[in-house]
């Protein structure tokens, strides 16, 4: 598993459209594998939803999360904090 952290600060507003969040991570994955993007339990407990996604092994694009929230949330980027907020993971 690989933890995923945002590279930009986020402000999530309840009931708004989901945000597409860059992670600064690119493919490809190991040949013949597939990545399943999932939210972390600790993220869900804070009212943040990470929408499940699939990453093909041959994808070379930047991996991004689709994120929404049930409560107002502000998250600093990985660049601005020493302990990054882990939003999701690839399994």
mmCIF file of C-alpha atoms in Angstrom, residues 20-81:
data_model
loop_
_atom_site.group_PDB
_atom_site.id
_atom_site.type_symbol
_atom_site.label_atom_id
_atom_site.label_comp_id
_atom_site.label_asym_id
_atom_site.label_seq_id
_atom_site.Cartn_x
_atom_site.Cartn_y
_atom_site.Cartn_z
ATOM 1 C CA UNK A 20 -9.901 16.744 -8.275
ATOM 2 C CA UNK A 21 -6.749 16.775 -6.158
ATOM 3 C CA UNK A 22 -3.216 16.380 -7.605
ATOM 4 C CA UNK A 23 -0.888 14.087 -5.677
ATOM 5 C CA UNK A 24 2.478 14.623 -7.350
ATOM 6 C CA UNK A 25 2.700 10.884 -8.083
ATOM 7 C CA UNK A 26 2.784 9.389 -11.586
ATOM 8 C CA UNK A 27 2.665 5.897 -13.066
ATOM 9 C CA UNK A 28 3.326 3.512 -14.528
ATOM 10 C CA UNK A 29 2.562 0.773 -12.011
ATOM 11 C CA UNK A 30 4.347 -2.591 -12.202
ATOM 12 C CA UNK A 31 3.446 -4.488 -15.392
ATOM 13 C CA UNK A 32 0.275 -6.568 -15.045
ATOM 14 C CA UNK A 33 -0.898 -4.791 -11.895
ATOM 15 C CA UNK A 34 -3.741 -2.375 -11.252
ATOM 16 C CA UNK A 35 -4.071 0.270 -8.552
ATOM 17 C CA UNK A 36 -7.212 0.616 -6.460
ATOM 18 C CA UNK A 37 -7.552 4.095 -4.920
ATOM 19 C CA UNK A 38 -9.352 4.007 -1.572
ATOM 20 C CA UNK A 39 -10.018 6.456 1.225
ATOM 21 C CA UNK A 40 -8.429 5.902 4.612
ATOM 22 C CA UNK A 41 -10.655 5.143 7.607
ATOM 23 C CA UNK A 42 -9.165 8.138 9.445
ATOM 24 C CA UNK A 43 -10.111 10.398 6.519
ATOM 25 C CA UNK A 44 -13.678 9.079 6.411
ATOM 26 C CA UNK A 45 -14.012 9.621 10.172
ATOM 27 C CA UNK A 46 -13.314 13.337 9.568
ATOM 28 C CA UNK A 47 -16.235 13.567 7.108
ATOM 29 C CA UNK A 48 -14.028 13.477 3.993
ATOM 30 C CA UNK A 49 -14.998 11.174 1.127
ATOM 31 C CA UNK A 50 -12.327 9.835 -1.222
ATOM 32 C CA UNK A 51 -14.117 8.513 -4.288
ATOM 33 C CA UNK A 52 -12.849 5.050 -5.243
ATOM 34 C CA UNK A 53 -10.799 4.866 -8.439
ATOM 35 C CA UNK A 54 -8.771 2.478 -10.574
ATOM 36 C CA UNK A 55 -5.303 3.110 -12.019
ATOM 37 C CA UNK A 56 -4.211 1.028 -14.994
ATOM 38 C CA UNK A 57 -0.677 -0.343 -14.945
ATOM 39 C CA UNK A 58 0.266 1.522 -18.142
ATOM 40 C CA UNK A 59 -0.978 4.947 -16.994
ATOM 41 C CA UNK A 60 1.817 7.545 -16.990
ATOM 42 C CA UNK A 61 -0.368 10.500 -15.986
ATOM 43 C CA UNK A 62 -0.340 12.122 -12.555
ATOM 44 C CA UNK A 63 -2.522 10.222 -10.117
ATOM 45 C CA UNK A 64 -5.310 12.380 -8.683
ATOM 46 C CA UNK A 65 -7.978 11.905 -6.047
ATOM 47 C CA UNK A 66 -11.618 12.897 -6.325
ATOM 48 C CA UNK A 67 -12.530 14.331 -2.906
ATOM 49 C CA UNK A 68 -15.697 15.680 -1.286
ATOM 50 C CA UNK A 69 -16.776 16.414 2.283
ATOM 51 C CA UNK A 70 -19.821 16.220 4.537
ATOM 52 C CA UNK A 71 -18.432 18.941 6.832
ATOM 53 C CA UNK A 72 -16.262 22.028 6.149
ATOM 54 C CA UNK A 73 -12.600 20.952 5.966
ATOM 55 C CA UNK A 74 -9.293 22.737 5.334
ATOM 56 C CA UNK A 75 -6.185 20.670 4.599
ATOM 57 C CA UNK A 76 -2.679 22.017 4.185
ATOM 58 C CA UNK A 77 -0.585 20.630 1.377
ATOM 59 C CA UNK A 78 2.237 18.142 1.797
ATOM 60 C CA UNK A 79 4.647 20.951 0.954
ATOM 61 C CA UNK A 80 3.543 23.147 3.890
ATOM 62 C CA UNK A 81 3.424 20.651 6.760
#
